[in-house]
Amino acid sequence: MDRKQHIAIFTTASLPWMTGTAVNPLFRAAYLAKDGERKITLVIPWLSLKDQRLVYPNNTTFSSPSEQDTYLRQWLGERIAFISDFDIRFYPGKFAVDKRSILPVGDISEIIPDEEADIAVLEEPEHLTWFHHGKRWKTKFRIVVGIIHTNYLEYVKREKNGRFQAFFLKYVNSWVVSIYCHKVIRLSAATHYKVFLNPSTTDVVCTTTAEALAMGKIVVCANHPSNDFFKQFPNCRIYDDGNGFVEATRKALSEEPAPLTDAQRHELSWEAATKRFLRVSELNQVSAKKMEKNSSKKFASMSLNLWKNLEDTSAYFHHVALGSETTRRAFGAIPGSLYPDEEQRKELGLASHMGRGGSIKITD
């Protein structure tokens, strides 16, 4: 019997941390599940109480995954006009203070049982694969789609010896993404509040800019690949340098925003974003595709086999290297992040090592 296609969306953050990788995947899960044609699971990090206090604003903390699940659904329900049936599951995470990021602990791919492992969407694939040690994503899932949110290279360039670090990071990112993802989607080519000023060039595509335009505000932003999508809207003001920023801001403050057409509003909606995601990721075509062997294309087949062997070797090297605490620490991993600690295992109901039967499933 045919069954629904299962899409598991793994992300690196969760509300109440108001970051793009917490908000965007939550809406993506809701809108992908809207028509009921697919089974959707959102997989998010669970933090210990100590880390929650470092990350979540206004002293918001949760004593259990189910409590955070309730919070997420209530927040979402206040912002969408339909009931969306999707699951939420949690993986153990730790907050890296130096990186200001939540990093996964253990093999988080095991959160999804093998019989449900159709499609994985990795929101920030670099982030989720840097220190991954476990079953290879491409082996676990039939299709793995990476969605790049953040221009990490821009952040690194601002640090001491940033140019060298950025050069190294660029190739490490490309390496881990290529060995773990079949397809990568970049949200842009980068990788009264009536005026909204956003000089950021670190986001791949800025959610706050989209929200401001959807609310009918004038947006002043840099002439940068991260803002290419927004240039089509009449209320977007682009500048090239400091003087241009001042001039664009002054002009915006003296003008009234132009009304959005229905078509422009639609382009900024989650319905349109979901359609673009399905089109670019080609997930609608996955069910109809089967691996085919063509003996008449012997040379092409040999080339593909050679590439696969190189990729397999590269993935094996990464797996072995990241299985050592010493190597992990050398590459910047959080100490003790190879497996969940006793506290997180207890909170998530995991066995001594995360296994197929040890994941916790939270549903309505």
mmCIF file of C-alpha atoms in Angstrom:
data_model
loop_
_atom_site.group_PDB
_atom_site.id
_atom_site.type_symbol
_atom_site.label_atom_id
_atom_site.label_comp_id
_atom_site.label_asym_id
_atom_site.label_seq_id
_atom_site.Cartn_x
_atom_site.Cartn_y
_atom_site.Cartn_z
ATOM 1 C CA MET A 1 0.000 0.000 0.000
ATOM 2 C CA ASP A 2 1.164 3.528 -0.744
ATOM 3 C CA ARG A 3 1.927 5.634 2.289
ATOM 4 C CA LYS A 4 2.465 9.317 2.814
ATOM 5 C CA GLN A 5 5.863 10.751 2.026
ATOM 6 C CA HIS A 6 7.648 11.540 5.301
ATOM 7 C CA ILE A 7 9.707 14.724 5.610
ATOM 8 C CA ALA A 8 11.836 15.247 8.714
ATOM 9 C CA ILE A 9 12.989 18.848 9.228
ATOM 10 C CA PHE A 10 16.077 19.098 11.454
ATOM 11 C CA THR A 11 17.009 22.544 12.725
ATOM 12 C CA THR A 12 19.537 24.142 15.056
ATOM 13 C CA ALA A 13 17.331 26.315 17.271
ATOM 14 C CA SER A 14 13.894 26.544 18.802
ATOM 15 C CA LEU A 15 11.546 29.102 20.252
ATOM 16 C CA PRO A 16 11.540 31.036 22.477
ATOM 17 C CA TRP A 17 14.945 31.862 20.962
ATOM 18 C CA MET A 18 13.752 34.243 18.260
ATOM 19 C CA THR A 19 16.214 33.371 15.531
ATOM 20 C CA GLY A 20 15.582 32.513 11.883
ATOM 21 C CA THR A 21 16.461 28.843 12.335
ATOM 22 C CA ALA A 22 13.839 28.598 15.086
ATOM 23 C CA VAL A 23 11.035 30.484 13.337
ATOM 24 C CA ASN A 24 11.461 29.491 9.683
ATOM 25 C CA PRO A 25 11.497 25.687 10.144
ATOM 26 C CA LEU A 26 8.455 25.898 12.428
ATOM 27 C CA PHE A 27 6.449 27.687 9.738
ATOM 28 C CA ARG A 28 7.915 25.407 7.056
ATOM 29 C CA ALA A 29 6.685 22.354 8.952
ATOM 30 C CA ALA A 30 3.223 23.872 9.425
ATOM 31 C CA TYR A 31 2.763 24.834 5.769
ATOM 32 C CA LEU A 32 4.203 21.585 4.367
ATOM 33 C CA ALA A 33 1.716 19.692 6.534
ATOM 34 C CA LYS A 34 -1.197 22.008 5.701
ATOM 35 C CA ASP A 35 -2.689 19.953 2.861
ATOM 36 C CA GLY A 36 -2.287 16.643 4.695
ATOM 37 C CA GLU A 37 -0.521 15.004 1.750
ATOM 38 C CA ARG A 38 2.750 14.440 3.641
ATOM 39 C CA LYS A 39 3.774 13.364 7.110
ATOM 40 C CA ILE A 40 5.960 16.097 8.618
ATOM 41 C CA THR A 41 8.209 15.886 11.669
ATOM 42 C CA LEU A 42 10.046 18.906 13.066
ATOM 43 C CA VAL A 43 13.205 17.876 14.953
ATOM 44 C CA ILE A 44 14.542 20.540 17.321
ATOM 45 C CA PRO A 45 17.176 20.758 20.076
ATOM 46 C CA TRP A 46 16.393 20.117 23.720
ATOM 47 C CA LEU A 47 18.617 22.049 26.125
ATOM 48 C CA SER A 48 19.331 21.323 29.763
ATOM 49 C CA LEU A 49 18.035 23.902 32.225
ATOM 50 C CA LYS A 50 21.488 25.490 32.543
ATOM 51 C CA ASP A 51 21.702 26.108 28.797
ATOM 52 C CA GLN A 52 18.067 27.227 28.561
ATOM 53 C CA ARG A 53 18.882 30.048 30.966
ATOM 54 C CA LEU A 54 21.736 31.149 28.700
ATOM 55 C CA VAL A 55 19.703 31.071 25.495
ATOM 56 C CA TYR A 56 16.020 31.737 26.086
ATOM 57 C CA PRO A 57 14.881 35.325 26.807
ATOM 58 C CA ASN A 58 12.831 36.680 29.727
ATOM 59 C CA ASN A 59 13.863 33.824 32.027
ATOM 60 C CA THR A 60 11.702 31.393 30.017
ATOM 61 C CA THR A 61 12.534 27.762 30.793
ATOM 62 C CA PHE A 62 10.895 24.368 30.342
ATOM 63 C CA SER A 63 10.967 21.431 32.694
ATOM 64 C CA SER A 64 10.168 18.879 29.980
ATOM 65 C CA PRO A 65 10.035 18.520 26.167
ATOM 66 C CA SER A 66 6.229 18.274 26.303
ATOM 67 C CA GLU A 67 6.076 21.669 28.019
ATOM 68 C CA GLN A 68 8.160 23.251 25.264
ATOM 69 C CA ASP A 69 6.057 21.464 22.648
ATOM 70 C CA THR A 70 2.923 23.086 24.083
ATOM 71 C CA TYR A 71 4.614 26.498 24.014
ATOM 72 C CA LEU A 72 5.595 26.088 20.345
ATOM 73 C CA ARG A 73 2.132 25.054 19.235
ATOM 74 C CA GLN A 74 0.478 27.871 21.128
ATOM 75 C CA TRP A 75 2.878 30.437 19.613
ATOM 76 C CA LEU A 76 2.275 29.047 16.129
ATOM 77 C CA GLY A 77 -1.488 28.842 16.600
ATOM 78 C CA GLU A 78 -1.613 32.568 17.303
ATOM 79 C CA ARG A 79 0.001 33.276 13.928
ATOM 80 C CA ILE A 80 -1.618 30.902 11.436
ATOM 81 C CA ALA A 81 -5.290 30.578 10.570
ATOM 82 C CA PHE A 82 -5.382 26.800 10.159
ATOM 83 C CA ILE A 83 -4.666 23.661 12.145
ATOM 84 C CA SER A 84 -1.546 21.896 10.949
ATOM 85 C CA ASP A 85 -0.926 18.293 11.936
ATOM 86 C CA PHE A 86 2.799 17.662 12.321
ATOM 87 C CA ASP A 87 4.981 15.978 14.921
ATOM 88 C CA ILE A 88 7.673 17.558 17.051
ATOM 89 C CA ARG A 89 10.622 15.518 18.274
ATOM 90 C CA PHE A 90 13.618 16.628 20.282
ATOM 91 C CA TYR A 91 17.317 15.829 20.044
ATOM 92 C CA PRO A 92 19.895 16.549 22.763
ATOM 93 C CA GLY A 93 21.800 19.782 22.215
ATOM 94 C CA LYS A 94 24.371 21.898 24.010
ATOM 95 C CA PHE A 95 24.877 25.649 23.796
ATOM 96 C CA ALA A 96 28.370 26.740 22.711
ATOM 97 C CA VAL A 97 28.916 30.108 24.369
ATOM 98 C CA ASP A 98 31.878 31.000 22.153
ATOM 99 C CA LYS A 99 29.923 30.258 18.964
ATOM 100 C CA ARG A 100 26.568 31.535 20.259
ATOM 101 C CA SER A 101 25.075 28.408 18.738
ATOM 102 C CA ILE A 102 23.302 25.220 19.768
ATOM 103 C CA LEU A 103 25.209 22.141 18.633
ATOM 104 C CA PRO A 104 23.768 18.606 18.390
ATOM 105 C CA VAL A 105 24.929 15.853 20.740
ATOM 106 C CA GLY A 106 25.169 12.274 19.532
ATOM 107 C CA ASP A 107 23.741 10.838 16.312
ATOM 108 C CA ILE A 108 20.595 12.906 15.906
ATOM 109 C CA SER A 109 19.620 11.104 12.695
ATOM 110 C CA GLU A 110 18.456 8.240 14.948
ATOM 111 C CA ILE A 111 15.577 10.418 16.151
ATOM 112 C CA ILE A 112 13.756 9.266 13.007
ATOM 113 C CA PRO A 113 13.126 5.488 12.791
ATOM 114 C CA ASP A 114 14.492 3.799 9.667
ATOM 115 C CA GLU A 115 11.014 2.977 8.381
ATOM 116 C CA GLU A 116 10.171 6.720 8.337
ATOM 117 C CA ALA A 117 13.469 7.889 6.854
ATOM 118 C CA ASP A 118 12.304 9.207 3.478
ATOM 119 C CA ILE A 119 13.453 12.817 3.246
ATOM 120 C CA ALA A 120 15.572 14.895 5.627
ATOM 121 C CA VAL A 121 15.681 18.672 5.449
ATOM 122 C CA LEU A 122 18.734 20.047 7.246
ATOM 123 C CA GLU A 123 18.244 23.696 8.158
ATOM 124 C CA GLU A 124 21.831 24.992 8.307
ATOM 125 C CA PRO A 125 23.464 21.763 7.046
ATOM 126 C CA GLU A 126 26.994 22.940 7.888
ATOM 127 C CA HIS A 127 25.962 23.492 11.479
ATOM 128 C CA LEU A 128 24.277 20.075 11.735
ATOM 129 C CA THR A 129 27.126 18.132 10.104
ATOM 130 C CA TRP A 130 30.346 19.750 11.388
ATOM 131 C CA PHE A 131 30.565 17.356 14.345
ATOM 132 C CA HIS A 132 28.169 14.631 13.174
ATOM 133 C CA HIS A 133 29.238 11.150 14.241
ATOM 134 C CA GLY A 134 26.829 8.366 13.409
ATOM 135 C CA LYS A 135 24.948 6.952 10.469
ATOM 136 C CA ARG A 136 25.635 8.881 7.297
ATOM 137 C CA TRP A 137 22.712 11.151 6.416
ATOM 138 C CA LYS A 138 22.668 9.979 2.779
ATOM 139 C CA THR A 139 22.568 6.366 3.937
ATOM 140 C CA LYS A 140 19.838 6.923 6.497
ATOM 141 C CA PHE A 141 17.548 8.957 4.203
ATOM 142 C CA ARG A 142 16.668 8.547 0.536
ATOM 143 C CA ILE A 143 16.947 12.289 -0.056
ATOM 144 C CA VAL A 144 18.763 14.902 2.061
ATOM 145 C CA VAL A 145 18.130 18.583 1.344
ATOM 146 C CA GLY A 146 20.268 21.257 3.004
ATOM 147 C CA ILE A 147 18.957 24.809 3.441
ATOM 148 C CA ILE A 148 21.665 27.398 4.052
ATOM 149 C CA HIS A 149 20.535 30.246 6.308
ATOM 150 C CA THR A 150 23.637 32.010 7.587
ATOM 151 C CA ASN A 151 26.734 33.510 6.023
ATOM 152 C CA TYR A 152 29.142 32.071 8.592
ATOM 153 C CA LEU A 153 32.152 33.244 6.609
ATOM 154 C CA GLU A 154 31.170 36.868 7.188
ATOM 155 C CA TYR A 155 31.076 36.291 10.947
ATOM 156 C CA VAL A 156 34.471 34.570 10.962
ATOM 157 C CA LYS A 157 36.131 37.322 8.913
ATOM 158 C CA ARG A 158 35.486 39.732 11.798
ATOM 159 C CA GLU A 159 37.551 37.673 14.235
ATOM 160 C CA LYS A 160 41.302 37.678 14.764
ATOM 161 C CA ASN A 161 42.997 36.017 11.767
ATOM 162 C CA GLY A 162 39.509 35.964 10.302
ATOM 163 C CA ARG A 163 40.565 35.876 6.644
ATOM 164 C CA PHE A 164 42.553 32.681 7.137
ATOM 165 C CA GLN A 165 39.822 31.098 9.254
ATOM 166 C CA ALA A 166 37.185 32.023 6.668
ATOM 167 C CA PHE A 167 39.269 30.422 3.894
ATOM 168 C CA PHE A 168 39.547 27.205 5.917
ATOM 169 C CA LEU A 169 35.884 27.250 6.960
ATOM 170 C CA LYS A 170 34.697 27.747 3.385
ATOM 171 C CA TYR A 171 36.214 24.439 2.303
ATOM 172 C CA VAL A 172 35.201 22.554 5.442
ATOM 173 C CA ASN A 173 31.600 23.726 4.962
ATOM 174 C CA SER A 174 31.614 22.658 1.313
ATOM 175 C CA TRP A 175 33.096 19.309 2.279
ATOM 176 C CA VAL A 176 30.626 18.317 4.991
ATOM 177 C CA VAL A 177 27.634 19.610 3.039
ATOM 178 C CA SER A 178 28.609 17.698 -0.106
ATOM 179 C CA ILE A 179 29.136 14.366 1.671
ATOM 180 C CA TYR A 180 25.894 14.571 3.642
ATOM 181 C CA CYS A 181 23.404 16.367 1.332
ATOM 182 C CA HIS A 182 22.017 15.366 -2.059
ATOM 183 C CA LYS A 183 20.783 18.874 -2.763
ATOM 184 C CA VAL A 184 21.564 22.283 -1.260
ATOM 185 C CA ILE A 185 19.253 25.278 -1.357
ATOM 186 C CA ARG A 186 20.645 28.736 -0.698
ATOM 187 C CA LEU A 187 17.955 31.168 0.350
ATOM 188 C CA SER A 188 19.834 33.833 -1.625
ATOM 189 C CA ALA A 189 22.992 34.190 -3.733
ATOM 190 C CA ALA A 190 25.102 34.992 -0.639
ATOM 191 C CA THR A 191 25.284 32.588 1.102
ATOM 192 C CA HIS A 192 7.204 52.446 12.845
ATOM 193 C CA TYR A 193 8.945 51.585 13.031
ATOM 194 C CA LYS A 194 7.210 52.942 8.759
ATOM 195 C CA VAL A 195 10.920 52.451 7.928
ATOM 196 C CA PHE A 196 12.938 49.349 8.733
ATOM 197 C CA LEU A 197 16.736 49.655 8.615
ATOM 198 C CA ASN A 198 18.657 46.447 8.063
ATOM 199 C CA PRO A 199 22.370 46.825 7.241
ATOM 200 C CA SER A 200 23.076 43.107 7.890
ATOM 201 C CA THR A 201 25.098 41.140 5.330
ATOM 202 C CA THR A 202 25.502 37.955 7.401
ATOM 203 C CA ASP A 203 22.034 36.481 6.819
ATOM 204 C CA VAL A 204 21.532 34.457 3.669
ATOM 205 C CA VAL A 205 18.079 35.978 3.323
ATOM 206 C CA CYS A 206 16.737 38.083 6.160
ATOM 207 C CA THR A 207 13.424 37.009 7.685
ATOM 208 C CA THR A 208 12.945 40.368 9.383
ATOM 209 C CA THR A 209 13.239 42.160 6.028
ATOM 210 C CA ALA A 210 10.535 39.928 4.546
ATOM 211 C CA GLU A 211 8.313 40.555 7.575
ATOM 212 C CA ALA A 212 8.795 44.324 7.326
ATOM 213 C CA LEU A 213 7.929 44.384 3.620
ATOM 214 C CA ALA A 214 4.891 42.162 4.241
ATOM 215 C CA MET A 215 3.742 44.659 6.892
ATOM 216 C CA GLY A 216 3.921 47.458 4.312
ATOM 217 C CA LYS A 217 7.054 49.171 5.629
ATOM 218 C CA ILE A 218 9.873 50.768 3.648
ATOM 219 C CA VAL A 219 13.065 48.749 4.038
ATOM 220 C CA VAL A 220 16.564 50.195 3.697
ATOM 221 C CA CYS A 221 19.117 47.441 3.078
ATOM 222 C CA ALA A 222 22.526 46.862 1.490
ATOM 223 C CA ASN A 223 23.158 46.142 -2.178
ATOM 224 C CA HIS A 224 24.186 42.586 -1.366
ATOM 225 C CA PRO A 225 23.298 39.088 -2.635
ATOM 226 C CA SER A 226 21.365 38.398 0.570
ATOM 227 C CA ASN A 227 18.887 41.076 -0.464
ATOM 228 C CA ASP A 228 18.474 40.202 -4.165
ATOM 229 C CA PHE A 229 15.027 38.673 -3.587
ATOM 230 C CA PHE A 230 13.755 41.887 -1.997
ATOM 231 C CA LYS A 231 14.790 44.212 -4.836
ATOM 232 C CA GLN A 232 11.586 43.358 -6.722
ATOM 233 C CA PHE A 233 9.454 45.173 -4.135
ATOM 234 C CA PRO A 234 8.783 48.912 -4.518
ATOM 235 C CA ASN A 235 9.312 49.584 -0.802
ATOM 236 C CA CYS A 236 12.850 48.212 -0.822
ATOM 237 C CA ARG A 237 15.577 50.883 -0.812
ATOM 238 C CA ILE A 238 19.067 49.681 -1.708
ATOM 239 C CA TYR A 239 22.321 51.454 -0.838
ATOM 240 C CA ASP A 240 25.963 50.823 -1.803
ATOM 241 C CA ASP A 241 27.984 52.646 0.870
ATOM 242 C CA GLY A 242 27.762 54.801 3.992
ATOM 243 C CA ASN A 243 26.665 57.906 2.120
ATOM 244 C CA GLY A 244 24.087 55.914 0.216
ATOM 245 C CA PHE A 245 22.727 54.529 3.503
ATOM 246 C CA VAL A 246 22.244 58.034 4.901
ATOM 247 C CA GLU A 247 20.584 59.273 1.699
ATOM 248 C CA ALA A 248 18.296 56.227 1.408
ATOM 249 C CA THR A 249 17.249 56.572 5.052
ATOM 250 C CA ARG A 250 16.479 60.279 4.745
ATOM 251 C CA LYS A 251 14.447 59.672 1.610
ATOM 252 C CA ALA A 252 12.545 56.781 3.170
ATOM 253 C CA LEU A 253 11.637 58.868 6.206
ATOM 254 C CA SER A 254 10.149 61.544 3.949
ATOM 255 C CA GLU A 255 8.027 59.123 1.895
ATOM 256 C CA GLU A 256 5.020 56.922 2.491
ATOM 257 C CA PRO A 257 5.208 53.187 1.701
ATOM 258 C CA ALA A 258 3.633 52.106 -1.567
ATOM 259 C CA PRO A 259 0.658 49.714 -1.161
ATOM 260 C CA LEU A 260 1.520 46.107 -1.954
ATOM 261 C CA THR A 261 -0.335 44.398 -4.770
ATOM 262 C CA ASP A 262 -1.962 41.019 -4.137
ATOM 263 C CA ALA A 263 0.788 39.363 -6.177
ATOM 264 C CA GLN A 264 3.517 41.032 -4.116
ATOM 265 C CA ARG A 265 1.828 40.025 -0.854
ATOM 266 C CA HIS A 266 1.627 36.471 -2.111
ATOM 267 C CA GLU A 267 5.352 36.415 -2.911
ATOM 268 C CA LEU A 268 6.023 37.293 0.747
ATOM 269 C CA SER A 269 3.641 34.636 2.100
ATOM 270 C CA TRP A 270 4.522 31.232 3.517
ATOM 271 C CA GLU A 271 2.273 29.628 0.881
ATOM 272 C CA ALA A 272 4.534 31.023 -1.843
ATOM 273 C CA ALA A 273 7.695 30.176 0.098
ATOM 274 C CA THR A 274 6.499 26.578 0.514
ATOM 275 C CA LYS A 275 5.794 26.262 -3.206
ATOM 276 C CA ARG A 276 9.262 27.643 -4.014
ATOM 277 C CA PHE A 277 10.831 25.173 -1.581
ATOM 278 C CA LEU A 278 9.018 22.192 -3.103
ATOM 279 C CA ARG A 279 9.895 23.353 -6.623
ATOM 280 C CA VAL A 280 13.587 23.984 -5.989
ATOM 281 C CA SER A 281 14.113 20.874 -3.835
ATOM 282 C CA GLU A 282 12.161 18.774 -6.377
ATOM 283 C CA LEU A 283 10.511 16.855 -3.528
ATOM 284 C CA ASN A 284 7.292 16.573 -5.521
ATOM 285 C CA GLN A 285 9.187 14.489 -8.043
ATOM 286 C CA VAL A 286 10.989 12.235 -5.560
ATOM 287 C CA SER A 287 8.209 9.657 -5.302
ATOM 288 C CA ALA A 288 8.172 9.169 -9.079
ATOM 289 C CA LYS A 289 11.935 8.822 -9.413
ATOM 290 C CA LYS A 290 13.782 5.506 -9.271
ATOM 291 C CA MET A 291 17.468 4.800 -9.614
ATOM 292 C CA GLU A 292 18.054 3.541 -13.147
ATOM 293 C CA LYS A 293 21.044 1.766 -14.622
ATOM 294 C CA ASN A 294 21.816 2.331 -18.271
ATOM 295 C CA SER A 295 24.453 0.054 -19.773
ATOM 296 C CA SER A 296 24.742 2.277 -22.861
ATOM 297 C CA LYS A 297 26.240 5.021 -20.706
ATOM 298 C CA LYS A 298 29.182 3.026 -19.448
ATOM 299 C CA PHE A 299 31.588 5.947 -19.204
ATOM 300 C CA ALA A 300 29.101 8.080 -17.299
ATOM 301 C CA SER A 301 28.409 5.145 -14.990
ATOM 302 C CA MET A 302 32.132 4.703 -14.314
ATOM 303 C CA SER A 303 32.469 8.409 -13.546
ATOM 304 C CA LEU A 304 29.552 8.279 -11.143
ATOM 305 C CA ASN A 305 30.995 5.215 -9.414
ATOM 306 C CA LEU A 306 34.370 6.916 -9.049
ATOM 307 C CA TRP A 307 32.730 9.996 -7.565
ATOM 308 C CA LYS A 308 30.677 7.852 -5.178
ATOM 309 C CA ASN A 309 33.792 5.987 -4.039
ATOM 310 C CA LEU A 310 35.601 9.257 -3.369
ATOM 311 C CA GLU A 311 32.590 10.599 -1.508
ATOM 312 C CA ASP A 312 32.267 7.415 0.557
ATOM 313 C CA THR A 313 35.953 7.588 1.478
ATOM 314 C CA SER A 314 35.616 11.229 2.443
ATOM 315 C CA ALA A 315 32.547 10.518 4.576
ATOM 316 C CA TYR A 316 34.350 7.604 6.276
ATOM 317 C CA PHE A 317 37.288 9.874 7.110
ATOM 318 C CA HIS A 318 34.927 12.433 8.655
ATOM 319 C CA HIS A 319 33.138 9.705 10.644
ATOM 320 C CA VAL A 320 36.373 8.289 12.073
ATOM 321 C CA ALA A 321 37.875 11.691 12.843
ATOM 322 C CA LEU A 322 34.757 12.918 14.656
ATOM 323 C CA GLY A 323 34.567 9.743 16.759
ATOM 324 C CA SER A 324 37.546 10.861 18.836
ATOM 325 C CA GLU A 325 37.104 13.334 21.674
ATOM 326 C CA THR A 326 40.583 14.729 21.013
ATOM 327 C CA THR A 327 39.870 15.368 17.328
ATOM 328 C CA ARG A 328 36.462 16.812 18.106
ATOM 329 C CA ARG A 329 37.967 19.266 20.572
ATOM 330 C CA ALA A 330 40.647 20.241 18.035
ATOM 331 C CA PHE A 331 37.929 21.149 15.531
ATOM 332 C CA GLY A 332 35.990 23.179 18.099
ATOM 333 C CA ALA A 333 33.335 20.770 19.344
ATOM 334 C CA ILE A 334 31.842 21.181 22.808
ATOM 335 C CA PRO A 335 33.529 18.854 25.340
ATOM 336 C CA GLY A 336 31.510 15.728 25.988
ATOM 337 C CA SER A 337 29.238 16.198 22.972
ATOM 338 C CA LEU A 338 29.811 12.790 21.392
ATOM 339 C CA TYR A 339 26.952 11.306 23.433
ATOM 340 C CA PRO A 340 24.169 12.860 25.530
ATOM 341 C CA ASP A 341 24.953 13.205 29.227
ATOM 342 C CA GLU A 342 22.947 11.522 31.955
ATOM 343 C CA GLU A 343 20.723 14.558 32.533
ATOM 344 C CA GLN A 344 19.647 14.832 28.904
ATOM 345 C CA ARG A 345 19.173 11.091 28.529
ATOM 346 C CA LYS A 346 16.813 11.173 31.492
ATOM 347 C CA GLU A 347 14.901 14.237 30.231
ATOM 348 C CA LEU A 348 14.493 12.788 26.735
ATOM 349 C CA GLY A 349 13.899 9.205 27.803
ATOM 350 C CA LEU A 350 16.978 7.918 25.989
ATOM 351 C CA ALA A 351 18.922 4.723 26.619
ATOM 352 C CA SER A 352 22.606 4.807 27.572
ATOM 353 C CA HIS A 353 23.419 5.564 23.940
ATOM 354 C CA MET A 354 20.905 7.104 21.572
ATOM 355 C CA GLY A 355 19.491 4.295 19.501
ATOM 356 C CA ARG A 356 16.620 3.727 17.232
ATOM 357 C CA GLY A 357 14.265 2.952 20.055
ATOM 358 C CA GLY A 358 15.464 5.771 22.306
ATOM 359 C CA SER A 359 13.966 8.852 20.688
ATOM 360 C CA ILE A 360 11.099 10.669 22.298
ATOM 361 C CA LYS A 361 8.094 11.621 20.228
ATOM 362 C CA ILE A 362 5.936 14.554 21.269
ATOM 363 C CA THR A 363 2.585 15.053 19.573
ATOM 364 C CA ASP A 364 -0.682 16.793 20.302
#
